Amino acid sequence: MLPETRRRQLLERISRQGFATLEELVKSLGVSESTVRRDLESLDLAGSVKRTHGGAVYAGDVRAMPAFDERTETAITEKQAIGRATADMLEDGDTVLLDGGTTTLEVARALIGRRIQVVTNSLPIAQLVASSQQIDLILIGGYVYPRTGGALGPLAVATMQGIRVRKAILGAGGIMPDGIYNSNLLLVETERRMMACGQEVVIVADSSKFGKLALSRLCGLEEVARLVTDPRAPEEYRTMLEAAGVAVHIASAEEQHGSNGVVPHESTRNQSVRTEE
């Protein structure tokens, strides 16, 4: 196989997945590891991919994951309401892990001025909360995905070893009957570690994410404790989530900061969980 053909195939696979490990690239092309490394170096120099520890991330036009600043303008009213409602679930003194995303950014915005410890992999969220004297910030390191400003990959996963928080709050690229999906394999790998850090997993997603299939499955519905969304979320999905043991909270745009309209599912009612130090 000509080097140009091989590199084109490598790029197609990486662009389709968003991220690919060195091992799977070697297996898919049936060539040596050293050959794949040289090809990745060439693609990195060309600006098509970014090398990471153990693989490569696509650096081109990722349509499955729009640029962060573009997505902040999508469903902004709904995301702001979701952010306020989610912040109201937290108590002063809590430790919370916030995934990088536009909806979790609104959660962070609603926490400004609160006595909260925030752990995040998101540079936009870190920049926002760092200005608040009341918030203690812990920043997760790793490869920073340029289109979202979030640290991802093996280094980010390693940074989270030993971290425990009361709530891990994550966004979603899609919500289907069989689980929660997101649009980047490297992101999902990092988010799975985030879930393991949390005593309670909370998904924040506006109604456009229901019935939408993204590239990689993050988890089953039964692995989620709470989901916060807007009133347009389909009734059949609300019923499905509640049947799976998920407490669904509908955050309306009129909801005032400080109110908490969560109706807990029976499995989470009167649940009192304290952060492990």
mmCIF file of N, CA, C and O in Angstrom, residues 153-245:
data_model
loop_
_atom_site.group_PDB
_atom_site.id
_atom_site.type_symbol
_atom_site.label_atom_id
_atom_site.label_comp_id
_atom_site.label_asym_id
_atom_site.label_seq_id
_atom_site.Cartn_x
_atom_site.Cartn_y
_atom_site.Cartn_z
ATOM 1 N N GLY A 153 -8.418 12.293 27.507
ATOM 2 C CA GLY A 153 -7.419 11.274 27.262
ATOM 3 C C GLY A 153 -6.778 10.687 28.501
ATOM 4 O O GLY A 153 -7.177 10.963 29.640
ATOM 5 N N PRO A 154 -5.751 9.843 28.295
ATOM 6 C CA PRO A 154 -5.120 9.101 29.394
ATOM 7 C C PRO A 154 -4.577 9.984 30.513
ATOM 8 O O PRO A 154 -4.658 9.616 31.684
ATOM 9 N N LEU A 155 -4.017 11.144 30.188
ATOM 10 C CA LEU A 155 -3.487 12.023 31.233
ATOM 11 C C LEU A 155 -4.613 12.576 32.105
ATOM 12 O O LEU A 155 -4.472 12.685 33.326
ATOM 13 N N ALA A 156 -5.730 12.917 31.473
ATOM 14 C CA ALA A 156 -6.883 13.406 32.233
ATOM 15 C C ALA A 156 -7.423 12.301 33.134
ATOM 16 O O ALA A 156 -7.770 12.542 34.299
ATOM 17 N N VAL A 157 -7.490 11.095 32.603
ATOM 18 C CA VAL A 157 -7.975 9.951 33.387
ATOM 19 C C VAL A 157 -7.056 9.710 34.586
ATOM 20 O O VAL A 157 -7.513 9.484 35.714
ATOM 21 N N ALA A 158 -5.751 9.781 34.351
ATOM 22 C CA ALA A 158 -4.786 9.565 35.434
ATOM 23 C C ALA A 158 -4.898 10.644 36.504
ATOM 24 O O ALA A 158 -4.745 10.363 37.700
ATOM 25 N N THR A 159 -5.183 11.874 36.090
ATOM 26 C CA THR A 159 -5.331 12.982 37.037
ATOM 27 C C THR A 159 -6.468 12.731 38.020
ATOM 28 O O THR A 159 -6.421 13.152 39.174
ATOM 29 N N MET A 160 -7.488 12.010 37.562
ATOM 30 C CA MET A 160 -8.674 11.793 38.396
ATOM 31 C C MET A 160 -8.562 10.606 39.339
ATOM 32 O O MET A 160 -9.487 10.356 40.124
ATOM 33 N N GLN A 161 -7.464 9.875 39.280
ATOM 34 C CA GLN A 161 -7.289 8.746 40.178
ATOM 35 C C GLN A 161 -7.320 9.241 41.624
ATOM 36 O O GLN A 161 -6.591 10.146 41.995
ATOM 37 N N GLY A 162 -8.168 8.659 42.439
ATOM 38 C CA GLY A 162 -8.248 9.038 43.848
ATOM 39 C C GLY A 162 -9.199 10.179 44.140
ATOM 40 O O GLY A 162 -9.448 10.495 45.309
ATOM 41 N N ILE A 163 -9.754 10.832 43.107
ATOM 42 C CA ILE A 163 -10.697 11.927 43.322
ATOM 43 C C ILE A 163 -12.093 11.371 43.567
ATOM 44 O O ILE A 163 -12.559 10.499 42.837
ATOM 45 N N ARG A 164 -12.770 11.884 44.598
ATOM 46 C CA ARG A 164 -14.156 11.526 44.868
ATOM 47 C C ARG A 164 -14.959 12.803 45.083
ATOM 48 O O ARG A 164 -14.526 13.715 45.793
ATOM 49 N N VAL A 165 -16.101 12.885 44.446
ATOM 50 C CA VAL A 165 -16.960 14.060 44.565
ATOM 51 C C VAL A 165 -18.384 13.603 44.878
ATOM 52 O O VAL A 165 -18.745 12.448 44.658
ATOM 53 N N ARG A 166 -19.185 14.527 45.381
ATOM 54 C CA ARG A 166 -20.568 14.174 45.684
ATOM 55 C C ARG A 166 -21.373 13.982 44.406
ATOM 56 O O ARG A 166 -22.132 13.030 44.278
ATOM 57 N N LYS A 167 -21.222 14.908 43.457
ATOM 58 C CA LYS A 167 -21.949 14.799 42.190
ATOM 59 C C LYS A 167 -21.001 14.994 41.012
ATOM 60 O O LYS A 167 -20.199 15.926 40.995
ATOM 61 N N ALA A 168 -21.098 14.104 40.029
ATOM 62 C CA ALA A 168 -20.416 14.264 38.751
ATOM 63 C C ALA A 168 -21.468 14.702 37.741
ATOM 64 O O ALA A 168 -22.417 13.955 37.473
ATOM 65 N N ILE A 169 -21.326 15.906 37.212
ATOM 66 C CA ILE A 169 -22.332 16.487 36.322
ATOM 67 C C ILE A 169 -21.771 16.511 34.902
ATOM 68 O O ILE A 169 -20.770 17.167 34.630
ATOM 69 N N LEU A 170 -22.442 15.789 33.997
ATOM 70 C CA LEU A 170 -21.957 15.613 32.637
ATOM 71 C C LEU A 170 -23.018 16.027 31.631
ATOM 72 O O LEU A 170 -24.222 15.887 31.884
ATOM 73 N N GLY A 171 -22.565 16.484 30.474
ATOM 74 C CA GLY A 171 -23.455 16.749 29.362
ATOM 75 C C GLY A 171 -23.649 15.488 28.533
ATOM 76 O O GLY A 171 -23.088 14.431 28.836
ATOM 77 N N ALA A 172 -24.438 15.603 27.483
ATOM 78 C CA ALA A 172 -24.710 14.453 26.617
ATOM 79 C C ALA A 172 -24.863 14.924 25.180
ATOM 80 O O ALA A 172 -25.412 15.988 24.915
ATOM 81 N N GLY A 173 -24.357 14.101 24.252
ATOM 82 C CA GLY A 173 -24.547 14.379 22.829
ATOM 83 C C GLY A 173 -25.836 13.789 22.309
ATOM 84 O O GLY A 173 -26.382 14.236 21.307
ATOM 85 N N GLY A 174 -26.335 12.750 22.999
ATOM 86 C CA GLY A 174 -27.570 12.101 22.587
ATOM 87 C C GLY A 174 -28.102 11.221 23.704
ATOM 88 O O GLY A 174 -27.331 10.681 24.498
ATOM 89 N N ILE A 175 -29.427 11.096 23.766
ATOM 90 C CA ILE A 175 -30.075 10.233 24.752
ATOM 91 C C ILE A 175 -31.004 9.294 24.003
ATOM 92 O O ILE A 175 -31.952 9.722 23.337
ATOM 93 N N MET A 176 -30.712 7.995 24.107
ATOM 94 C CA MET A 176 -31.470 6.970 23.416
ATOM 95 C C MET A 176 -32.050 5.990 24.433
ATOM 96 O O MET A 176 -31.647 5.987 25.600
ATOM 97 N N PRO A 177 -32.977 5.131 24.028
ATOM 98 C CA PRO A 177 -33.550 4.173 24.977
ATOM 99 C C PRO A 177 -32.525 3.261 25.644
ATOM 100 O O PRO A 177 -32.742 2.790 26.761
ATOM 101 N N ASP A 178 -31.387 3.010 24.960
ATOM 102 C CA ASP A 178 -30.387 2.112 25.537
ATOM 103 C C ASP A 178 -29.283 2.841 26.273
ATOM 104 O O ASP A 178 -28.334 2.214 26.745
ATOM 105 N N GLY A 179 -29.371 4.187 26.380
ATOM 106 C CA GLY A 179 -28.350 4.867 27.154
ATOM 107 C C GLY A 179 -28.007 6.271 26.692
ATOM 108 O O GLY A 179 -28.671 6.862 25.838
ATOM 109 N N ILE A 180 -26.928 6.792 27.291
ATOM 110 C CA ILE A 180 -26.429 8.137 27.024
ATOM 111 C C ILE A 180 -25.259 8.043 26.048
ATOM 112 O O ILE A 180 -24.377 7.190 26.197
ATOM 113 N N TYR A 181 -25.246 8.928 25.065
ATOM 114 C CA TYR A 181 -24.204 8.912 24.039
ATOM 115 C C TYR A 181 -23.472 10.252 23.984
ATOM 116 O O TYR A 181 -24.013 11.289 24.380
ATOM 117 N N ASN A 182 -22.251 10.210 23.481
ATOM 118 C CA ASN A 182 -21.521 11.432 23.188
ATOM 119 C C ASN A 182 -20.749 11.272 21.895
ATOM 120 O O ASN A 182 -20.574 10.155 21.395
ATOM 121 N N SER A 183 -20.259 12.397 21.375
ATOM 122 C CA SER A 183 -19.817 12.415 19.988
ATOM 123 C C SER A 183 -18.316 12.275 19.771
ATOM 124 O O SER A 183 -17.830 12.509 18.684
ATOM 125 N N ASN A 184 -17.590 11.859 20.803
ATOM 126 C CA ASN A 184 -16.147 11.719 20.646
ATOM 127 C C ASN A 184 -15.669 10.587 21.540
ATOM 128 O O ASN A 184 -15.951 10.576 22.744
ATOM 129 N N LEU A 185 -14.962 9.619 20.993
ATOM 130 C CA LEU A 185 -14.529 8.453 21.756
ATOM 131 C C LEU A 185 -13.576 8.820 22.883
ATOM 132 O O LEU A 185 -13.621 8.244 23.978
ATOM 133 N N LEU A 186 -12.697 9.779 22.642
ATOM 134 C CA LEU A 186 -11.763 10.215 23.672
ATOM 135 C C LEU A 186 -12.512 10.905 24.809
ATOM 136 O O LEU A 186 -12.183 10.729 25.987
ATOM 137 N N LEU A 187 -13.543 11.669 24.460
ATOM 138 C CA LEU A 187 -14.381 12.315 25.465
ATOM 139 C C LEU A 187 -15.092 11.286 26.325
ATOM 140 O O LEU A 187 -15.132 11.395 27.557
ATOM 141 N N VAL A 188 -15.651 10.264 25.701
ATOM 142 C CA VAL A 188 -16.385 9.232 26.437
ATOM 143 C C VAL A 188 -15.455 8.480 27.390
ATOM 144 O O VAL A 188 -15.828 8.188 28.535
ATOM 145 N N GLU A 189 -14.251 8.191 26.950
ATOM 146 C CA GLU A 189 -13.276 7.528 27.821
ATOM 147 C C GLU A 189 -13.026 8.355 29.078
ATOM 148 O O GLU A 189 -12.980 7.835 30.199
ATOM 149 N N THR A 190 -12.893 9.668 28.894
ATOM 150 C CA THR A 190 -12.652 10.566 30.030
ATOM 151 C C THR A 190 -13.887 10.672 30.913
ATOM 152 O O THR A 190 -13.789 10.665 32.144
ATOM 153 N N GLU A 191 -15.067 10.748 30.288
ATOM 154 C CA GLU A 191 -16.300 10.880 31.057
ATOM 155 C C GLU A 191 -16.603 9.639 31.896
ATOM 156 O O GLU A 191 -17.180 9.755 32.984
ATOM 157 N N ARG A 192 -16.221 8.488 31.407
ATOM 158 C CA ARG A 192 -16.440 7.266 32.203
ATOM 159 C C ARG A 192 -15.647 7.312 33.505
ATOM 160 O O ARG A 192 -16.112 6.859 34.550
ATOM 161 N N ARG A 193 -14.440 7.862 33.438
ATOM 162 C CA ARG A 193 -13.656 8.028 34.661
ATOM 163 C C ARG A 193 -14.308 9.064 35.573
ATOM 164 O O ARG A 193 -14.295 8.918 36.797
ATOM 165 N N MET A 194 -14.874 10.109 34.989
ATOM 166 C CA MET A 194 -15.575 11.132 35.778
ATOM 167 C C MET A 194 -16.746 10.515 36.536
ATOM 168 O O MET A 194 -16.989 10.821 37.700
ATOM 169 N N MET A 195 -17.481 9.638 35.861
ATOM 170 C CA MET A 195 -18.608 8.970 36.499
ATOM 171 C C MET A 195 -18.146 8.162 37.707
ATOM 172 O O MET A 195 -18.820 8.132 38.743
ATOM 173 N N ALA A 196 -16.991 7.513 37.576
ATOM 174 C CA ALA A 196 -16.461 6.704 38.675
ATOM 175 C C ALA A 196 -16.065 7.565 39.866
ATOM 176 O O ALA A 196 -16.010 7.070 40.995
ATOM 177 N N CYS A 197 -15.791 8.853 39.626
ATOM 178 C CA CYS A 197 -15.417 9.767 40.708
ATOM 179 C C CYS A 197 -16.632 10.203 41.531
ATOM 180 O O CYS A 197 -16.480 10.633 42.676
ATOM 181 N N GLY A 198 -17.814 10.137 40.954
ATOM 182 C CA GLY A 198 -18.985 10.709 41.592
ATOM 183 C C GLY A 198 -19.795 9.715 42.399
ATOM 184 O O GLY A 198 -19.999 8.569 41.984
ATOM 185 N N GLN A 199 -20.263 10.148 43.568
ATOM 186 C CA GLN A 199 -21.210 9.338 44.326
ATOM 187 C C GLN A 199 -22.572 9.350 43.642
ATOM 188 O O GLN A 199 -23.374 8.434 43.823
ATOM 189 N N GLU A 200 -22.822 10.393 42.858
ATOM 190 C CA GLU A 200 -24.073 10.506 42.120
ATOM 191 C C GLU A 200 -23.777 11.106 40.749
ATOM 192 O O GLU A 200 -23.070 12.107 40.651
ATOM 193 N N VAL A 201 -24.292 10.478 39.699
ATOM 194 C CA VAL A 201 -24.084 10.978 38.333
ATOM 195 C C VAL A 201 -25.318 11.747 37.884
ATOM 196 O O VAL A 201 -26.438 11.238 37.942
ATOM 197 N N VAL A 202 -25.097 12.987 37.436
ATOM 198 C CA VAL A 202 -26.178 13.848 36.963
ATOM 199 C C VAL A 202 -25.906 14.193 35.498
ATOM 200 O O VAL A 202 -24.815 14.662 35.159
ATOM 201 N N ILE A 203 -26.882 13.964 34.639
ATOM 202 C CA ILE A 203 -26.776 14.334 33.226
ATOM 203 C C ILE A 203 -27.591 15.603 32.999
ATOM 204 O O ILE A 203 -28.750 15.697 33.418
ATOM 205 N N VAL A 204 -26.986 16.588 32.348
ATOM 206 C CA VAL A 204 -27.691 17.821 31.993
ATOM 207 C C VAL A 204 -27.769 17.894 30.475
ATOM 208 O O VAL A 204 -26.759 17.849 29.790
ATOM 209 N N ALA A 205 -28.988 17.981 29.947
ATOM 210 C CA ALA A 205 -29.165 17.953 28.489
ATOM 211 C C ALA A 205 -30.485 18.607 28.115
ATOM 212 O O ALA A 205 -31.525 18.307 28.718
ATOM 213 N N ASP A 206 -30.456 19.474 27.113
ATOM 214 C CA ASP A 206 -31.702 20.070 26.646
ATOM 215 C C ASP A 206 -32.465 19.063 25.790
ATOM 216 O O ASP A 206 -31.932 18.017 25.405
ATOM 217 N N SER A 207 -33.713 19.372 25.493
ATOM 218 C CA SER A 207 -34.616 18.411 24.849
ATOM 219 C C SER A 207 -34.192 17.997 23.455
ATOM 220 O O SER A 207 -34.628 16.950 22.955
ATOM 221 N N SER A 208 -33.332 18.769 22.795
ATOM 222 C CA SER A 208 -32.891 18.411 21.443
ATOM 223 C C SER A 208 -32.042 17.139 21.441
ATOM 224 O O SER A 208 -31.847 16.519 20.397
ATOM 225 N N LYS A 209 -31.534 16.729 22.602
ATOM 226 C CA LYS A 209 -30.656 15.562 22.676
ATOM 227 C C LYS A 209 -31.431 14.244 22.745
ATOM 228 O O LYS A 209 -30.848 13.175 22.558
ATOM 229 N N PHE A 210 -32.752 14.301 23.003
ATOM 230 C CA PHE A 210 -33.527 13.072 23.115
ATOM 231 C C PHE A 210 -33.789 12.464 21.736
ATOM 232 O O PHE A 210 -34.193 13.172 20.799
ATOM 233 N N GLY A 211 -33.544 11.171 21.615
ATOM 234 C CA GLY A 211 -33.723 10.492 20.339
ATOM 235 C C GLY A 211 -32.607 10.752 19.358
ATOM 236 O O GLY A 211 -32.683 10.340 18.202
ATOM 237 N N LYS A 212 -31.537 11.388 19.820
ATOM 238 C CA LYS A 212 -30.404 11.715 18.960
ATOM 239 C C LYS A 212 -29.268 10.742 19.246
ATOM 240 O O LYS A 212 -28.838 10.592 20.395
ATOM 241 N N LEU A 213 -28.784 10.080 18.212
ATOM 242 C CA LEU A 213 -27.708 9.106 18.361
ATOM 243 C C LEU A 213 -26.371 9.770 18.063
ATOM 244 O O LEU A 213 -26.189 10.373 17.010
ATOM 245 N N ALA A 214 -25.437 9.685 18.999
ATOM 246 C CA ALA A 214 -24.083 10.191 18.793
ATOM 247 C C ALA A 214 -23.133 9.007 18.598
ATOM 248 O O ALA A 214 -23.543 7.849 18.652
ATOM 249 N N LEU A 215 -21.871 9.295 18.424
ATOM 250 C CA LEU A 215 -20.917 8.280 17.972
ATOM 251 C C LEU A 215 -20.691 7.154 18.977
ATOM 252 O O LEU A 215 -20.660 5.983 18.620
ATOM 253 N N SER A 216 -20.546 7.498 20.247
ATOM 254 C CA SER A 216 -20.091 6.494 21.218
ATOM 255 C C SER A 216 -20.997 6.465 22.447
ATOM 256 O O SER A 216 -21.383 7.504 22.970
ATOM 257 N N ARG A 217 -21.325 5.252 22.898
ATOM 258 C CA ARG A 217 -22.193 5.083 24.067
ATOM 259 C C ARG A 217 -21.405 5.310 25.347
ATOM 260 O O ARG A 217 -20.363 4.713 25.565
ATOM 261 N N LEU A 218 -21.892 6.198 26.170
ATOM 262 C CA LEU A 218 -21.244 6.509 27.436
ATOM 263 C C LEU A 218 -21.655 5.539 28.530
ATOM 264 O O LEU A 218 -20.815 4.969 29.236
ATOM 265 N N CYS A 219 -22.975 5.337 28.699
ATOM 266 C CA CYS A 219 -23.454 4.488 29.784
ATOM 267 C C CYS A 219 -24.920 4.144 29.572
ATOM 268 O O CYS A 219 -25.593 4.737 28.721
ATOM 269 N N GLY A 220 -25.430 3.213 30.355
ATOM 270 C CA GLY A 220 -26.842 2.885 30.345
ATOM 271 C C GLY A 220 -27.628 3.867 31.193
ATOM 272 O O GLY A 220 -27.061 4.553 32.052
ATOM 273 N N LEU A 221 -28.929 3.936 30.987
ATOM 274 C CA LEU A 221 -29.763 4.859 31.751
ATOM 275 C C LEU A 221 -29.707 4.548 33.237
ATOM 276 O O LEU A 221 -29.773 5.457 34.076
ATOM 277 N N GLU A 222 -29.585 3.282 33.578
ATOM 278 C CA GLU A 222 -29.593 2.872 34.984
ATOM 279 C C GLU A 222 -28.364 3.351 35.748
ATOM 280 O O GLU A 222 -28.340 3.313 36.990
ATOM 281 N N GLU A 223 -27.345 3.830 35.041
ATOM 282 C CA GLU A 223 -26.134 4.331 35.697
ATOM 283 C C GLU A 223 -26.239 5.805 36.067
ATOM 284 O O GLU A 223 -25.319 6.367 36.664
ATOM 285 N N VAL A 224 -27.354 6.431 35.702
ATOM 286 C CA VAL A 224 -27.575 7.854 35.960
ATOM 287 C C VAL A 224 -28.529 8.012 37.142
ATOM 288 O O VAL A 224 -29.556 7.342 37.209
ATOM 289 N N ALA A 225 -28.180 8.882 38.099
ATOM 290 C CA ALA A 225 -29.049 9.127 39.255
ATOM 291 C C ALA A 225 -30.098 10.182 38.937
ATOM 292 O O ALA A 225 -31.270 10.043 39.294
ATOM 293 N N ARG A 226 -29.681 11.267 38.254
ATOM 294 C CA ARG A 226 -30.591 12.373 37.937
ATOM 295 C C ARG A 226 -30.343 12.872 36.520
ATOM 296 O O ARG A 226 -29.216 12.818 36.021
ATOM 297 N N LEU A 227 -31.385 13.395 35.916
ATOM 298 C CA LEU A 227 -31.260 14.046 34.618
ATOM 299 C C LEU A 227 -32.064 15.338 34.651
ATOM 300 O O LEU A 227 -33.230 15.347 35.055
ATOM 301 N N VAL A 228 -31.420 16.434 34.247
ATOM 302 C CA VAL A 228 -32.062 17.746 34.236
ATOM 303 C C VAL A 228 -32.221 18.192 32.788
ATOM 304 O O VAL A 228 -31.256 18.206 32.027
ATOM 305 N N THR A 229 -33.453 18.534 32.414
ATOM 306 C CA THR A 229 -33.742 18.915 31.029
ATOM 307 C C THR A 229 -34.806 20.005 31.016
ATOM 308 O O THR A 229 -35.171 20.544 32.068
ATOM 309 N N ASP A 230 -35.322 20.332 29.827
ATOM 310 C CA ASP A 230 -36.327 21.390 29.708
ATOM 311 C C ASP A 230 -37.702 20.790 29.402
ATOM 312 O O ASP A 230 -37.809 19.594 29.128
ATOM 313 N N PRO A 231 -38.762 21.597 29.441
ATOM 314 C CA PRO A 231 -40.123 21.066 29.301
ATOM 315 C C PRO A 231 -40.431 20.382 27.978
ATOM 316 O O PRO A 231 -41.429 19.659 27.882
ATOM 317 N N ARG A 232 -39.604 20.578 26.955
ATOM 318 C CA ARG A 232 -39.884 19.961 25.662
ATOM 319 C C ARG A 232 -39.391 18.512 25.578
ATOM 320 O O ARG A 232 -39.587 17.864 24.544
ATOM 321 N N ALA A 233 -38.787 18.017 26.624
ATOM 322 C CA ALA A 233 -38.339 16.621 26.621
ATOM 323 C C ALA A 233 -39.532 15.698 26.404
ATOM 324 O O ALA A 233 -40.569 15.853 27.056
ATOM 325 N N PRO A 234 -39.438 14.734 25.477
ATOM 326 C CA PRO A 234 -40.568 13.854 25.165
ATOM 327 C C PRO A 234 -41.056 13.072 26.385
ATOM 328 O O PRO A 234 -40.253 12.552 27.154
ATOM 329 N N GLU A 235 -42.359 12.996 26.546
ATOM 330 C CA GLU A 235 -42.956 12.318 27.694
ATOM 331 C C GLU A 235 -42.546 10.849 27.754
ATOM 332 O O GLU A 235 -42.312 10.293 28.836
ATOM 333 N N GLU A 236 -42.434 10.195 26.582
ATOM 334 C CA GLU A 236 -42.075 8.779 26.595
ATOM 335 C C GLU A 236 -40.668 8.559 27.141
ATOM 336 O O GLU A 236 -40.389 7.538 27.782
ATOM 337 N N TYR A 237 -39.763 9.532 26.903
ATOM 338 C CA TYR A 237 -38.422 9.413 27.450
ATOM 339 C C TYR A 237 -38.417 9.673 28.953
ATOM 340 O O TYR A 237 -37.659 9.041 29.698
ATOM 341 N N ARG A 238 -39.234 10.606 29.410
ATOM 342 C CA ARG A 238 -39.318 10.848 30.853
ATOM 343 C C ARG A 238 -39.762 9.571 31.567
ATOM 344 O O ARG A 238 -39.191 9.180 32.591
ATOM 345 N N THR A 239 -40.794 8.927 31.015
ATOM 346 C CA THR A 239 -41.306 7.684 31.600
ATOM 347 C C THR A 239 -40.238 6.596 31.587
ATOM 348 O O THR A 239 -40.056 5.857 32.563
ATOM 349 N N MET A 240 -39.520 6.500 30.488
ATOM 350 C CA MET A 240 -38.469 5.504 30.335
ATOM 351 C C MET A 240 -37.349 5.731 31.347
ATOM 352 O O MET A 240 -36.856 4.784 31.982
ATOM 353 N N LEU A 241 -36.951 6.982 31.532
ATOM 354 C CA LEU A 241 -35.891 7.315 32.468
ATOM 355 C C LEU A 241 -36.307 7.002 33.903
ATOM 356 O O LEU A 241 -35.545 6.416 34.671
ATOM 357 N N GLU A 242 -37.524 7.368 34.253
ATOM 358 C CA GLU A 242 -38.010 7.113 35.601
ATOM 359 C C GLU A 242 -38.110 5.610 35.872
ATOM 360 O O GLU A 242 -37.818 5.145 36.981
ATOM 361 N N ALA A 243 -38.497 4.846 34.850
ATOM 362 C CA ALA A 243 -38.566 3.391 34.994
ATOM 363 C C ALA A 243 -37.181 2.794 35.223
ATOM 364 O O ALA A 243 -37.046 1.738 35.856
ATOM 365 N N ALA A 244 -36.151 3.467 34.724
ATOM 366 C CA ALA A 244 -34.772 3.009 34.904
ATOM 367 C C ALA A 244 -34.181 3.473 36.230
ATOM 368 O O ALA A 244 -33.025 3.170 36.537
ATOM 369 N N GLY A 245 -34.968 4.219 37.018
ATOM 370 C CA GLY A 245 -34.507 4.691 38.323
ATOM 371 C C GLY A 245 -33.889 6.062 38.311
ATOM 372 O O GLY A 245 -33.227 6.460 39.267
#
